[in-house]
Each structure stands twice: as C-alpha cells, then as structure tokens.
C-alpha positions as a Markdown table, in Angstrom:
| # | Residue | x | y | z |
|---|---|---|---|---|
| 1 | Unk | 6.6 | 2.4 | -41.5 |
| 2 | Unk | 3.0 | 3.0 | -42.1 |
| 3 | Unk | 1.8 | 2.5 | -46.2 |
| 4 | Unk | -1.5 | 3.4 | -46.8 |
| 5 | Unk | -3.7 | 1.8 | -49.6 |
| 6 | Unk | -5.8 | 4.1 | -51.8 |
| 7 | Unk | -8.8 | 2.5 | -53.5 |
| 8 | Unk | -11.3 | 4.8 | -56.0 |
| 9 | Unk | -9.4 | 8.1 | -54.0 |
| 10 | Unk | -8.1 | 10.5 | -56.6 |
| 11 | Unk | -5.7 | 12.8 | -54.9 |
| 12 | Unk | -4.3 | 15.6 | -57.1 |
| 13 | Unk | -0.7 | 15.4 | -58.0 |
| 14 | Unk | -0.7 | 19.1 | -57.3 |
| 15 | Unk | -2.0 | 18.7 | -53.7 |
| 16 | Unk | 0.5 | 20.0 | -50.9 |
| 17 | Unk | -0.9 | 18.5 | -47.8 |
| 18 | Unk | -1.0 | 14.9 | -49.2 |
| 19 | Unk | -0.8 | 12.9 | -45.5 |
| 20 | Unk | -3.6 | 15.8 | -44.5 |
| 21 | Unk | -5.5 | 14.6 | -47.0 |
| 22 | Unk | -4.9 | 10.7 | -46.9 |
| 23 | Unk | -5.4 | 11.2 | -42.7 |
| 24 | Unk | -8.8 | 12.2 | -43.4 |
| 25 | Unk | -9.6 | 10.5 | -45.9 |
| 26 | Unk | -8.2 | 7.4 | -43.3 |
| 27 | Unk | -10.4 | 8.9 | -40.4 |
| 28 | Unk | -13.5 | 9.5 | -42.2 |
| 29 | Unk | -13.7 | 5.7 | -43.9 |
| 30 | Unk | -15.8 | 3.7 | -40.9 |
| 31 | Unk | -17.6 | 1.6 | -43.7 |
| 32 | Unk | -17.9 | -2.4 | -44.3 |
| 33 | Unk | -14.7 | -3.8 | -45.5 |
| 34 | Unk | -15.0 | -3.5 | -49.2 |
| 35 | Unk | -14.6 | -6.9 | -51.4 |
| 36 | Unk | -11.7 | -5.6 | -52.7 |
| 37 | Unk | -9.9 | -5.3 | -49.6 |
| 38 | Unk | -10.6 | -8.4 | -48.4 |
| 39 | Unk | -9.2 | -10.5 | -51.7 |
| 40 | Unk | -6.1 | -8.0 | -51.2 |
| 41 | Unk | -5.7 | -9.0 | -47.5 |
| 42 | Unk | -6.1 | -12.4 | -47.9 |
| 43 | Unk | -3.5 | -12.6 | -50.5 |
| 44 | Unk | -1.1 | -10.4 | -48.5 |
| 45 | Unk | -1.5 | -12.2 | -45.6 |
| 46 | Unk | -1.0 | -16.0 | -46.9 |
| 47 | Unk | 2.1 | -14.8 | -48.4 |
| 48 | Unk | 3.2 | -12.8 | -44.9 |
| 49 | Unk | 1.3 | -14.1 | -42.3 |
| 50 | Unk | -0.8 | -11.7 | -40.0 |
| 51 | Unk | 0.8 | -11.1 | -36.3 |
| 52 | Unk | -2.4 | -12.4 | -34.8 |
| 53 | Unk | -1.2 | -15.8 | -36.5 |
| 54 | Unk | 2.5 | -16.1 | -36.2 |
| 55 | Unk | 5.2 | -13.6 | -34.0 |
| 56 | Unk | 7.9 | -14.1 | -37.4 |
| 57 | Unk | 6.4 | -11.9 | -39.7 |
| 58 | Unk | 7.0 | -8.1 | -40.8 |
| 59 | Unk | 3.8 | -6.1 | -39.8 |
| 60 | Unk | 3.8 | -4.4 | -36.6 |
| 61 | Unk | 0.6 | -4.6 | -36.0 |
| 62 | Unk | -2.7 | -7.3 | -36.0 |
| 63 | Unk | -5.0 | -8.4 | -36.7 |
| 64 | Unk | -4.0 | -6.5 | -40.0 |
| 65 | Unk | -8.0 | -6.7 | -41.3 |
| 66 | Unk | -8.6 | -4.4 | -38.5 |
| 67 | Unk | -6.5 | -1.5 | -40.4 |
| 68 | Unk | -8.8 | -2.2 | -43.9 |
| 69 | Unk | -12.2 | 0.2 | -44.5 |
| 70 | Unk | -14.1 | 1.0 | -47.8 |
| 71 | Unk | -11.7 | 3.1 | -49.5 |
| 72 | Unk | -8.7 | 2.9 | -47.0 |
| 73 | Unk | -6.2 | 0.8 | -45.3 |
| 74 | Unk | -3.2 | 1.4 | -43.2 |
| 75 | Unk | -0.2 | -1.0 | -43.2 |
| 76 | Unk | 2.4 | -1.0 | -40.3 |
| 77 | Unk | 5.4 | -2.4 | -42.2 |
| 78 | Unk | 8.7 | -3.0 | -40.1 |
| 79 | Unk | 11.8 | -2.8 | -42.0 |
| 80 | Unk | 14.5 | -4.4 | -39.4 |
| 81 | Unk | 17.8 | -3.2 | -38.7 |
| 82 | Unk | 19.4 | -6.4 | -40.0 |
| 83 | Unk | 20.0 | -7.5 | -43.5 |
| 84 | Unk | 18.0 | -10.4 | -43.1 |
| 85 | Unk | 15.3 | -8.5 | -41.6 |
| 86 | Unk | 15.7 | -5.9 | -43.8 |
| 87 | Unk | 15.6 | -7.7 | -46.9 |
| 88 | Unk | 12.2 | -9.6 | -46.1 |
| 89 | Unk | 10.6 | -6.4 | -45.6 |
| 90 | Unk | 11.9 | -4.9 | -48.7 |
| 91 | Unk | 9.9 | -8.0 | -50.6 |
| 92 | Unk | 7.2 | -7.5 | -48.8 |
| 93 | Unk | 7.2 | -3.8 | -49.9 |
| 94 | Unk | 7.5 | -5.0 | -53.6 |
| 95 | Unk | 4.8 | -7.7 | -53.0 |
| 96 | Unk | 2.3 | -4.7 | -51.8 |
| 97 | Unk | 3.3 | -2.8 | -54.7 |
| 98 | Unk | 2.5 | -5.5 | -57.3 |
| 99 | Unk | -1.0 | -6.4 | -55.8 |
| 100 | Unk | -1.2 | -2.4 | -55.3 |
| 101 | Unk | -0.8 | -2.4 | -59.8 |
| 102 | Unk | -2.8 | -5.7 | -60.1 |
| 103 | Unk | -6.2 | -3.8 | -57.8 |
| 104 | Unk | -5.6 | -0.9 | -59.3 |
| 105 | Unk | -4.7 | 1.1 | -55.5 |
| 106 | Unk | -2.8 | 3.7 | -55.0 |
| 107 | Unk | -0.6 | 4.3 | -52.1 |
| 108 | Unk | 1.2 | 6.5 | -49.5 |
| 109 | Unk | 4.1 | 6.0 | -47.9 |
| 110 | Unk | 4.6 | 7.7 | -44.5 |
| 111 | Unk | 7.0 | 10.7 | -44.6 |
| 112 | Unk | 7.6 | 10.9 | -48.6 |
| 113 | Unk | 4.3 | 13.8 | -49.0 |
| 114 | Unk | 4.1 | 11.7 | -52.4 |
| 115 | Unk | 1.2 | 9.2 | -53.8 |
| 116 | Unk | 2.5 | 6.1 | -55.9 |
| 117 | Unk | 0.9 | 5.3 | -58.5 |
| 118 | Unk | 2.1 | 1.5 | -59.5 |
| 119 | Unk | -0.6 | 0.9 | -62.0 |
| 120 | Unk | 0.0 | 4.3 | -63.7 |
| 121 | Unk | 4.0 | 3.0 | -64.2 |
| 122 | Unk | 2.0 | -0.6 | -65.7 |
| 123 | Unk | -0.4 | 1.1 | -68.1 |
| 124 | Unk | 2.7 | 3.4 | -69.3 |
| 125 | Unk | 4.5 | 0.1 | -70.0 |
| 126 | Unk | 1.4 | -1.5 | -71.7 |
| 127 | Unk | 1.0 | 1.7 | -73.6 |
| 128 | Unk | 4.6 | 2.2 | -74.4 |
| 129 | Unk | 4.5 | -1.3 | -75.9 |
| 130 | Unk | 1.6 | -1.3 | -78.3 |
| 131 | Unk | 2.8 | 2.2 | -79.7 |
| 132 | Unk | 6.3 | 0.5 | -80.3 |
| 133 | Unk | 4.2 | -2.6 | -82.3 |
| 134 | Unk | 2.0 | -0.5 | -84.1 |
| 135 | Unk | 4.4 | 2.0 | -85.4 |
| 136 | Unk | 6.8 | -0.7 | -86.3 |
| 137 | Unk | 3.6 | -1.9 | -88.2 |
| 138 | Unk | 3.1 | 1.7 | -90.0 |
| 139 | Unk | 7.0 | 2.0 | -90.7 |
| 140 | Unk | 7.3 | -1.4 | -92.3 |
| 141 | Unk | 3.8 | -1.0 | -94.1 |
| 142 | Unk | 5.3 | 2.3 | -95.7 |
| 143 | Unk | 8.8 | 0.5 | -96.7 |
| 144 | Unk | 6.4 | -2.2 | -98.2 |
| 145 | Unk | 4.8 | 0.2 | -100.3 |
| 146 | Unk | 8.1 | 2.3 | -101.4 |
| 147 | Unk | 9.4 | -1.2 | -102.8 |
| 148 | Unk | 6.3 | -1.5 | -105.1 |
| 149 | Unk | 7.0 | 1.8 | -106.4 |
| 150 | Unk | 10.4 | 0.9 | -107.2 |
| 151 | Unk | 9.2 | -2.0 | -108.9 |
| 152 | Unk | 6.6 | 0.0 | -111.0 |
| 153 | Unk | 9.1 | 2.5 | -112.2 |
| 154 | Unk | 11.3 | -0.5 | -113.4 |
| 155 | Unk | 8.6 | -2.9 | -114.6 |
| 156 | Unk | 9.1 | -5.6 | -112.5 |
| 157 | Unk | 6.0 | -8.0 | -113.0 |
| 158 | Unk | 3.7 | -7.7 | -109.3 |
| 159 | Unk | 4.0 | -11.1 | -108.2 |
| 160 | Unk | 1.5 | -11.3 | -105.2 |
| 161 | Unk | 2.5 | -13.8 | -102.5 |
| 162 | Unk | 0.1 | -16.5 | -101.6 |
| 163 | Unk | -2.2 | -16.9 | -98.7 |
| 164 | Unk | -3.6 | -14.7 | -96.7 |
| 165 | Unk | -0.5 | -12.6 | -97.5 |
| 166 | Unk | -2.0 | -11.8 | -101.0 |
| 167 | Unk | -4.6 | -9.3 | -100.0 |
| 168 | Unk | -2.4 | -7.4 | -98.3 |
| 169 | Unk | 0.4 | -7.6 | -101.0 |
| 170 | Unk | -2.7 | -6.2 | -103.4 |
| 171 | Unk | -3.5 | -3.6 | -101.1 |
| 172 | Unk | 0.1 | -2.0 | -101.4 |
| 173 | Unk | 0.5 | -2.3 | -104.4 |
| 174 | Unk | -2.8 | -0.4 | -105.1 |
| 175 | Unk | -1.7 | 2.3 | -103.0 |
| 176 | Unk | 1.6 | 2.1 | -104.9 |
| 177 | Unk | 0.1 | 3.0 | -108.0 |
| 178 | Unk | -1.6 | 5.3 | -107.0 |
| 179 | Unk | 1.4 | 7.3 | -104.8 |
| 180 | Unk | 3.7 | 7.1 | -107.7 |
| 181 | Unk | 1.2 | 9.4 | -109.6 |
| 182 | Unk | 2.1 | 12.2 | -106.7 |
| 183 | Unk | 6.5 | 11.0 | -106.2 |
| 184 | Unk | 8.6 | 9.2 | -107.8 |
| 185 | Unk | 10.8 | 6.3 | -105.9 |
| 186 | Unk | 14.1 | 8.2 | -104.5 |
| 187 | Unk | 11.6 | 11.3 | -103.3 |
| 188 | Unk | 9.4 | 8.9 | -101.6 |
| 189 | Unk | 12.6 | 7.4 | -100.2 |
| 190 | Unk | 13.7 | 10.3 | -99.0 |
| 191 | Unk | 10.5 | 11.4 | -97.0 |
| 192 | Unk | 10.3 | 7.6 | -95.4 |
| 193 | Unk | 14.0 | 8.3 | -94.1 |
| 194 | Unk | 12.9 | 11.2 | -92.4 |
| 195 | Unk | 9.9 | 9.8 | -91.0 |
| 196 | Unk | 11.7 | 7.3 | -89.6 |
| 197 | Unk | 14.2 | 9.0 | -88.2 |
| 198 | Unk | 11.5 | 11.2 | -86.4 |
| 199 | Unk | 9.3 | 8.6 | -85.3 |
| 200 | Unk | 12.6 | 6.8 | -83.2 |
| 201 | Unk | 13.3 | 9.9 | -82.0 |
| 202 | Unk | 9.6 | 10.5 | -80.5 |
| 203 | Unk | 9.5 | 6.9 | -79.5 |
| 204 | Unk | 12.8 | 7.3 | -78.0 |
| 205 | Unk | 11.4 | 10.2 | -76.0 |
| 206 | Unk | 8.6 | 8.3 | -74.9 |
| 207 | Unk | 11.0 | 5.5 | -73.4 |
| 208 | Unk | 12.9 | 8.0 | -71.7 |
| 209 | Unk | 9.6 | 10.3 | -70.0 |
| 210 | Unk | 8.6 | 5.9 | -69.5 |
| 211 | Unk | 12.3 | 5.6 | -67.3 |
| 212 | Unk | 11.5 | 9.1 | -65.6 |
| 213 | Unk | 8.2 | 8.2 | -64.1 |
| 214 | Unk | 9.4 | 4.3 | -63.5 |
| 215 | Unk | 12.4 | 5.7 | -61.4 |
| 216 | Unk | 10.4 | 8.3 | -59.4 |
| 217 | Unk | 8.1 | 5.4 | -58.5 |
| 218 | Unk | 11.1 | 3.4 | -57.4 |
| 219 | Unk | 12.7 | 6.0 | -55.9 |
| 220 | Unk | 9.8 | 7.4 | -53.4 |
| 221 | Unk | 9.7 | 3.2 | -52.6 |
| 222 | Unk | 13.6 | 2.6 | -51.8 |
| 223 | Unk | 13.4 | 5.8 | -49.8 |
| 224 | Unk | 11.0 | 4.7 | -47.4 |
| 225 | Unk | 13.7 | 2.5 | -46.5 |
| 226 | Unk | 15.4 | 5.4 | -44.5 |
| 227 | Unk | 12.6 | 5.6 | -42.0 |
| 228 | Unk | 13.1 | 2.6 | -39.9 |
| 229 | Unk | 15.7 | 4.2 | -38.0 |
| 230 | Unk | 12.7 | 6.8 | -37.2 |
C-alpha cells in the first residue's frame, strides 16, 4: 500500500481527482530533500528500520529516503496476510499518522480518493478542549455572580475571601450590584438555566461534529487495510 506524505500542499476537500492531483504533485517534486523530511524519516526509520538495513521490516521498498522530495514522499507500506504481520503494519500506520499530526503533513492513502488530515482531528481536540474550560469558566463566573445577588436582596454582609481570591470576589460582587438594578435574583436565575442548558447543548454539538470528523479519519485509515489483498 502506497501512503503519500503531504507537506505545505493544500489540496481542496472539494477536489475529485485527488490521486491525479497528488501524482503530479509527486512527479513534479525533483527538489533537495526538505529538513523536514529528513527529521521525519529518520524517526520513522529508527523505529522501523529501512529495507536497505534489515529484510524484517514492513516497507516494500529501500532505501526509503529515496521516495522523500520537497513537498512529497511516497511510502510503500506492506500489510501482511498474517496477524502478526498484519498487526505490525497496522502500528506502523498509526506511527505515520502521529508523526504525520506532530509535522503538520497531510496524507494520501492509495485507493481511498480522500486526504487525511491528522493534525486537523488534533487542533479540533485542542480546540474542543479550551472551549469546554473557558465556558465552564463563564458558566461558573455567572453562578458566582447570581449568588451575590441573592445575597444583596437578603442582606447578607459581602464577606470577600482572602488572597488573590479577593479581587475577583470584589469584581462580582460589583457587577452584582449593579445587575440587580436591571433583575431581580429568581429572573436572573431563570435566564442562567437557560443559558446553561444551551451552552451544553452547543458544546455537546461540538463533541459530536468532534467524533464525526475523528471517525472519518479513522475510518479512511482502517480501510486501507482492505488493499493488501490487491
């Protein structure tokens, strides 16, 4: 199974012809290996040593440096027809994806007409995770702020906490006073509910479309399996 490695090549997700495109993109690149390249084949190949080196390994080709341009470089993966076999060439798959998301490359996988994008599914996860913190932040900075307007509308002394903690036990209740002017504590109640209930709902949303792309990934990866029988 040939995968090809993508680096600074932007191919459309709305291109048909995506192995035309990645063939002459291949073709064209007769440049010095890049210094990107050659950090990503060294580390692929101490892991899984090149076939000019040693017979037990999974590439079907060497020396494997031979396959790496500029922009472009063509792996011959073998995925045996045993379970052993198969299984160490399903790892090494996995390994090329995860220095694929660590270089930022993209690749191709013969047959599937589809480009992977590993680092996309990484930034989605990095991005999925700071908007979970930071709307976690916002919900429990609001609830913090509802329960000083409860405490205003029953006269219960502020009693700042101390520390750092203080200034931003001040700043609440600031904004308390001033949003009890405009709602009183059940209506303000009311309207955090309901933002909260929306804001898990979107957040939820964006786990799911998260899953989606994660499993299309994964999916156009397991599938390759079915072409060593080809």
């Amino acid at each position: 199974m040939l995968i090809y490695i993508l680096r600074e090549i932007n191919i459309p997700r709305t291109e048909i012809n995506v192995w035309e495109t990645v063939s002459y993109y291949f073709q064209k690149d007769k440049k010095q290996l890049s210094n990107e390249f050659q950090d990503f084949h060294d580390r692929l190949t101490y892991k899984y040593p090149c076939l000019s080196e040693s017979s037990d390994t999974v590439w079907g080709d060497g020396p494997l440096i031979n396959n790496f341009g500029d922009k472009v470089a063509c792996i011959d993966l073998i995925i045996g027809f045993s379970k052993e076999e198969e299984k160490k060439s399903i790892q090494a798959l996995n390994y090329i994806v995860s220095l694929a998301t660590e270089f930022n490359f993209d690749l191709y996988l013969e047959g599937t007409n589809k480009i992977i994008r590993p680092n996309k599914v990484a930034r989605k996860y990095d991005q999925l995770t700071s908007k979970g913190i930071i709307l976690a932040l916002i919900l429990m900075s609001l609830f913090n702020i509802s329960d000083h307007v409860y405490n205003i509308e029953n006269e219960i002394p502020f009693k700042p906490t101390g520390g750092k903690r203080a200034i931003v036990d001040v700043a609440f209740y600031g904004i308390a006073k001033v949003c009890i002017k405009v709602v009183d504590y059940d209506t303000l109640q009311f309207i955090l509910k309901n933002i909260t209930i929306i804001v898990i709902i979107w957040y939820l949303y964006d786990i799911y479309n998260y899953f989606i792309f994660k499993r299309r990934s994964q999916y156009l990866i397991r599938s390759s399996k079915k072409f060593r029988r080809n």
